[in-house]
Amino acid sequence: MFANLTSGLDFHSNALVLRAERQRVLASNIANADTPGYVARDINFKEALTQMTQTSSSELTQAGAGLSLRGNTTHAGHLPLAAAGKTSNGGSGTMAYAVQSQPSADGNSVDLDRERASFVDNSVRYESTLRFINGQSKTILSAIQGQ
Amino acid sequence: MSMFSIFNVSGSAVSAQSQRLNVVASNLANADAVAGPDGQAYKSRQVVFQTVPMGNDAAAGVKINGITESNEPFKRIHNPNHPSADADGYVNYSNVNPVEEMVNMISASRSYQNNVEVMNTAKSLLLKTLQMGQ
């Protein structure tokens, strides 16, 4: 019975973990905007969330500790990567690398405008997921109290 | 908590950019320096950034890999009355290009601001996460 109450919360918590992970990847891109040879990366949220919700809850706690992400693309300019060996946390994946929209001589493929837009977009979505969780937990609490 | 490493990533970028700004400042300060007793004038310096992995493979910070000195020829100006003039009457000035340095400075300060903003966003998201369920 409890599982029915909290299954919706599980979904949103998965989404929240993924949003935090994407936020970190985007922060790395922005931090390396001036590093020669750095290649920008991103996460395909849709694919990653589908993958996460399909795994069992025991695997999820493992995945939350060190997320494994498959090579996916979120942008027309992203190159999908074949799984390049296993990562340290046992996952089978790599993330997508961005193709340079305006190639630079030093091999850096960070498009700062795109990264900043994605960063703001991701933080708004993170907040909205938080609100979903808050709303849902309030609903559950009021159902329990019955007042 | 994965969001906390954003502070490490952006913090490393902020420190690298401030070092770059430091180098720009010393370049600009020495833009008009003449050659010392050894005949060598100040050489323009540039930082070299390098990506450094932070914790797992998803987070990538920045560090300064080294500082290189420019090998461009010194600016030579004919002024036989100058105390530092050589046998031909030329004075060696530093090879700093002030225009290049100004552009470098603006670029560094913009990158610095970007990373500070990233940290602010991460902080406000974390604070909101702390209030979850209240």
Short mmCIF file of C-alpha atoms in Angstrom, two decimals:
data_model
loop_
_atom_site.label_atom_id
_atom_site.label_comp_id
_atom_site.label_asym_id
_atom_site.label_seq_id
_atom_site.Cartn_x
_atom_site.Cartn_y
_atom_site.Cartn_z
CA MET A 1 0.00 0.00 0.00
CA PHE A 2 2.85 2.29 0.84
CA ALA A 3 4.38 1.56 -2.55
CA ASN A 4 1.29 3.04 -4.20
CA LEU A 5 1.62 6.18 -2.12
CA THR A 6 5.24 6.82 -2.90
CA SER A 7 5.68 5.49 -6.45
CA GLY A 8 5.06 8.95 -7.86
CA LEU A 9 7.70 10.34 -5.54
CA ASP A 10 10.20 7.74 -6.78
CA PHE A 11 9.80 8.92 -10.34
CA HIS A 12 10.40 12.53 -9.44
CA SER A 13 13.37 11.69 -7.26
CA ASN A 14 14.95 9.87 -10.21
CA ALA A 15 14.33 12.95 -12.33
CA LEU A 16 15.91 15.13 -9.64
CA VAL A 17 19.06 13.01 -9.48
CA LEU A 18 19.40 13.19 -13.26
CA ARG A 19 18.83 16.93 -13.30
CA ALA A 20 21.58 17.37 -10.70
CA GLU A 21 23.88 15.20 -12.78
CA ARG A 22 23.20 17.22 -15.94
CA GLN A 23 23.73 20.43 -14.01
CA ARG A 24 27.18 19.19 -13.07
CA VAL A 25 28.07 18.23 -16.62
CA LEU A 26 26.99 21.67 -17.86
CA ALA A 27 29.00 23.34 -15.09
CA SER A 28 32.05 21.39 -16.25
CA ASN A 29 31.48 22.62 -19.80
CA ILE A 30 31.25 26.24 -18.66
CA ALA A 31 34.33 25.85 -16.44
CA ASN A 32 36.33 24.54 -19.41
CA ALA A 33 35.17 27.18 -21.87
CA ASP A 34 38.77 28.39 -22.30
CA THR A 35 40.61 25.07 -22.09
CA PRO A 36 42.30 24.05 -25.34
CA GLY A 37 41.17 20.68 -26.67
CA TYR A 38 38.22 20.29 -24.28
CA VAL A 39 35.16 18.68 -25.86
CA ALA A 40 31.74 19.68 -24.50
CA ARG A 41 29.45 16.91 -23.24
CA ASP A 42 25.77 16.55 -22.44
CA ILE A 43 23.19 14.03 -21.23
CA ASN A 44 20.09 12.92 -23.10
CA PHE A 45 17.60 13.38 -20.29
CA LYS A 46 14.77 11.43 -21.89
CA GLU A 47 16.81 8.32 -22.56
CA ALA A 48 18.56 8.47 -19.21
CA LEU A 49 15.30 8.82 -17.27
CA THR A 50 13.71 5.94 -19.19
CA GLN A 51 16.74 3.84 -18.42
CA MET A 52 16.63 4.82 -14.76
CA THR A 53 12.93 4.16 -14.22
CA GLN A 54 13.24 0.74 -15.83
CA THR A 55 15.93 -0.48 -13.46
CA SER A 56 14.88 -1.95 -10.13
CA SER A 57 15.01 0.13 -6.99
CA SER A 58 18.07 -1.69 -5.62
CA GLU A 59 20.01 -0.90 -8.75
CA LEU A 60 18.76 2.66 -8.56
CA THR A 61 20.51 3.38 -5.29
CA GLN A 62 23.68 2.10 -6.88
CA ALA A 63 23.12 4.21 -9.96
CA GLY A 64 22.46 7.27 -7.83
CA ALA A 65 25.87 6.96 -6.22
CA GLY A 66 27.73 7.08 -9.50
CA LEU A 67 25.41 7.46 -12.40
CA SER A 68 26.12 5.47 -15.53
CA LEU A 69 24.89 7.07 -18.67
CA ARG A 70 24.72 5.72 -22.16
CA GLY A 71 25.97 7.66 -25.10
CA ASN A 72 23.03 9.73 -26.21
CA THR A 73 22.45 12.97 -27.99
CA THR A 74 20.33 15.94 -26.94
CA HIS A 75 21.24 18.22 -29.78
CA ALA A 76 21.47 17.89 -33.53
CA GLY A 77 25.14 18.80 -33.23
CA HIS A 78 25.98 16.02 -30.79
CA LEU A 79 27.86 12.91 -31.86
CA PRO A 80 26.56 9.75 -30.23
CA LEU A 81 29.34 7.53 -28.95
CA ALA A 82 29.48 3.79 -28.95
CA ALA A 83 29.96 2.48 -25.41
CA ALA A 84 33.69 2.87 -24.92
CA GLY A 85 34.31 0.15 -22.39
CA LYS A 86 32.90 -0.05 -18.90
CA THR A 87 33.20 2.91 -16.59
CA SER A 88 34.60 2.62 -13.11
CA ASN A 89 31.16 2.29 -11.52
CA GLY A 90 30.23 -0.69 -13.69
CA GLY A 91 28.01 1.27 -16.04
CA SER A 92 28.23 0.74 -19.76
CA GLY A 93 28.26 4.22 -20.90
CA THR A 94 29.61 7.42 -22.09
CA MET A 95 27.82 10.65 -22.75
CA ALA A 96 27.49 12.55 -25.98
CA TYR A 97 30.16 14.89 -27.27
CA ALA A 98 29.23 18.12 -28.99
CA VAL A 99 30.17 18.88 -32.56
CA GLN A 100 31.67 22.33 -32.98
CA SER A 101 29.18 24.80 -34.38
CA GLN A 102 31.90 27.40 -34.79
CA PRO A 103 35.18 25.49 -34.92
CA SER A 104 38.03 27.06 -32.99
CA ALA A 105 41.73 26.65 -33.64
CA ASP A 106 42.49 25.22 -30.18
CA GLY A 107 40.03 22.32 -30.54
CA ASN A 108 37.69 23.53 -27.79
CA SER A 109 34.08 22.72 -28.69
CA VAL A 110 32.25 24.57 -25.89
CA ASP A 111 29.53 26.85 -27.27
CA LEU A 112 29.17 29.14 -24.24
CA ASP A 113 25.80 30.53 -25.33
CA ARG A 114 24.32 27.08 -25.74
CA GLU A 115 25.79 25.86 -22.47
CA ARG A 116 24.49 28.82 -20.50
CA ALA A 117 21.04 28.46 -22.03
CA SER A 118 21.05 24.75 -21.16
CA PHE A 119 22.26 25.54 -17.66
CA VAL A 120 19.41 27.97 -16.97
CA ASP A 121 16.90 25.62 -18.62
CA ASN A 122 18.13 22.73 -16.49
CA SER A 123 17.99 24.72 -13.25
CA VAL A 124 14.39 25.79 -13.92
CA ARG A 125 13.46 22.17 -14.59
CA TYR A 126 15.28 21.09 -11.44
CA GLU A 127 13.19 23.56 -9.44
CA SER A 128 9.98 22.43 -11.04
CA THR A 129 10.79 18.82 -10.18
CA LEU A 130 11.39 19.97 -6.61
CA ARG A 131 7.96 21.59 -6.57
CA PHE A 132 6.36 18.39 -7.86
CA ILE A 133 7.97 16.49 -5.00
CA ASN A 134 6.89 19.10 -2.45
CA GLY A 135 3.32 19.12 -3.75
CA GLN A 136 3.12 15.37 -3.80
CA SER A 137 4.51 14.99 -0.30
CA LYS A 138 2.00 17.56 0.96
CA THR A 139 -0.78 15.57 -0.71
CA ILE A 140 0.39 12.37 0.95
CA LEU A 141 0.68 14.08 4.34
CA SER A 142 -2.82 15.49 4.15
CA ALA A 143 -4.13 12.07 3.13
CA ILE A 144 -2.45 10.53 6.18
CA GLN A 145 -3.73 13.15 8.58
CA GLY A 146 -7.20 13.13 7.10
CA GLN A 147 -7.94 16.64 8.31
CA MET B 1 25.65 14.62 -3.29
CA SER B 2 26.54 15.22 -6.87
CA MET B 3 25.61 18.91 -7.00
CA PHE B 4 28.26 19.78 -4.43
CA SER B 5 31.03 19.00 -6.89
CA ILE B 6 29.80 21.92 -9.02
CA PHE B 7 31.52 24.12 -6.44
CA ASN B 8 34.76 22.22 -6.97
CA VAL B 9 34.47 22.45 -10.75
CA SER B 10 33.50 26.12 -10.91
CA GLY B 11 35.86 26.96 -8.09
CA SER B 12 38.79 25.52 -10.00
CA ALA B 13 37.73 27.52 -13.06
CA VAL B 14 37.42 30.74 -11.03
CA SER B 15 40.88 30.24 -9.55
CA ALA B 16 42.37 29.47 -12.97
CA GLN B 17 40.75 32.56 -14.48
CA SER B 18 41.97 34.75 -11.65
CA GLN B 19 45.50 33.48 -12.23
CA ARG B 20 45.09 34.35 -15.90
CA LEU B 21 43.94 37.81 -14.84
CA ASN B 22 47.02 38.07 -12.64
CA VAL B 23 49.30 37.26 -15.56
CA VAL B 24 47.48 39.82 -17.72
CA ALA B 25 47.98 42.42 -15.00
CA SER B 26 51.73 41.79 -14.82
CA ASN B 27 51.96 41.88 -18.61
CA LEU B 28 50.17 45.22 -18.76
CA ALA B 29 52.23 46.60 -15.88
CA ASN B 30 55.42 45.69 -17.74
CA ALA B 31 54.22 46.82 -21.16
CA ASP B 32 56.67 49.74 -21.19
CA ALA B 33 59.50 48.10 -19.29
CA VAL B 34 62.91 48.42 -20.90
CA ALA B 35 65.71 45.88 -20.90
CA GLY B 36 67.55 45.39 -17.64
CA PRO B 37 71.33 45.10 -17.18
CA ASP B 38 71.33 41.68 -18.91
CA GLY B 39 69.87 43.15 -22.07
CA GLN B 40 66.73 41.05 -21.76
CA ALA B 41 63.43 42.94 -21.56
CA TYR B 42 60.25 41.55 -19.97
CA LYS B 43 58.71 38.74 -22.04
CA SER B 44 54.94 38.57 -22.33
CA ARG B 45 53.50 35.61 -20.37
CA GLN B 46 50.49 33.43 -21.13
CA VAL B 47 48.77 30.77 -19.02
CA VAL B 48 47.98 27.30 -20.39
CA PHE B 49 44.72 25.75 -19.20
CA GLN B 50 44.24 22.02 -18.78
CA THR B 51 41.18 19.91 -17.95
CA VAL B 52 41.44 17.96 -14.70
CA PRO B 53 38.90 15.25 -13.77
CA MET B 54 37.13 15.80 -10.44
CA GLY B 55 35.97 12.65 -8.70
CA ASN B 56 34.10 10.72 -11.38
CA ASP B 57 34.14 11.09 -15.15
CA ALA B 58 31.19 13.47 -15.39
CA ALA B 59 32.82 16.42 -13.65
CA ALA B 60 35.78 18.20 -15.21
CA GLY B 61 37.59 21.10 -13.60
CA VAL B 62 40.39 23.32 -14.87
CA LYS B 63 43.93 23.89 -13.74
CA ILE B 64 46.84 25.99 -14.92
CA ASN B 65 49.25 23.62 -16.61
CA GLY B 66 52.01 26.14 -16.91
CA ILE B 67 52.96 29.66 -17.87
CA THR B 68 54.71 30.18 -21.19
CA GLU B 69 56.82 33.14 -22.21
CA SER B 70 56.33 34.70 -25.61
CA ASN B 71 59.26 34.45 -28.04
CA GLU B 72 58.24 37.40 -30.12
CA PRO B 73 61.07 39.87 -30.83
CA PHE B 74 61.42 42.79 -28.45
CA LYS B 75 60.20 46.19 -29.52
CA ARG B 76 63.34 48.13 -30.52
CA ILE B 77 63.33 51.88 -30.47
CA HIS B 78 66.22 54.10 -31.56
CA ASN B 79 67.10 56.42 -28.69
CA PRO B 80 70.88 56.83 -28.19
CA ASN B 81 70.37 59.14 -25.19
CA HIS B 82 68.56 56.48 -23.19
CA PRO B 83 70.68 55.00 -20.38
CA SER B 84 69.69 51.46 -21.44
CA ALA B 85 70.57 51.96 -25.10
CA ASP B 86 72.88 49.34 -26.66
CA ALA B 87 75.94 49.98 -28.84
CA ASP B 88 73.78 50.78 -31.89
CA GLY B 89 71.67 53.25 -29.92
CA TYR B 90 68.62 51.01 -29.72
CA VAL B 91 66.55 50.39 -26.56
CA ASN B 92 64.84 47.00 -26.10
CA TYR B 93 61.29 47.31 -24.82
CA SER B 94 59.14 44.35 -23.64
CA ASN B 95 57.26 42.38 -26.31
CA VAL B 96 53.87 42.83 -24.60
CA ASN B 97 51.03 43.69 -26.97
CA PRO B 98 48.67 45.88 -24.88
CA VAL B 99 45.70 45.36 -27.23
CA GLU B 100 46.05 41.59 -27.00
CA GLU B 101 46.27 41.83 -23.23
CA MET B 102 43.16 43.97 -22.95
CA VAL B 103 41.19 41.42 -24.98
CA ASN B 104 42.63 38.67 -22.78
CA MET B 105 41.55 40.59 -19.69
CA ILE B 106 37.95 41.01 -20.87
CA SER B 107 37.77 37.34 -21.80
CA ALA B 108 39.11 36.27 -18.40
CA SER B 109 36.74 38.50 -16.45
CA ARG B 110 33.72 37.28 -18.45
CA SER B 111 34.67 33.66 -17.83
CA TYR B 112 35.13 34.45 -14.15
CA GLN B 113 31.65 35.99 -13.99
CA ASN B 114 30.13 33.01 -15.80
CA ASN B 115 31.54 30.59 -13.27
CA VAL B 116 30.46 32.70 -10.30
CA GLU B 117 26.95 32.70 -11.72
CA VAL B 118 27.06 28.92 -12.09
CA MET B 119 28.01 28.61 -8.41
CA ASN B 120 25.21 30.98 -7.37
CA THR B 121 22.67 28.94 -9.31
CA ALA B 122 23.94 25.69 -7.81
CA LYS B 123 23.79 27.22 -4.34
CA SER B 124 20.19 28.41 -4.71
CA LEU B 125 19.16 25.00 -6.07
CA LEU B 126 20.80 23.26 -3.13
CA LEU B 127 19.10 25.60 -0.65
CA LYS B 128 15.75 24.84 -2.24
CA THR B 129 16.54 21.13 -2.07
CA LEU B 130 17.18 21.52 1.66
CA GLN B 131 13.67 22.90 2.08
CA MET B 132 12.12 19.91 0.34
CA GLY B 133 8.95 18.67 2.06
CA GLN B 134 8.57 21.65 4.36
#
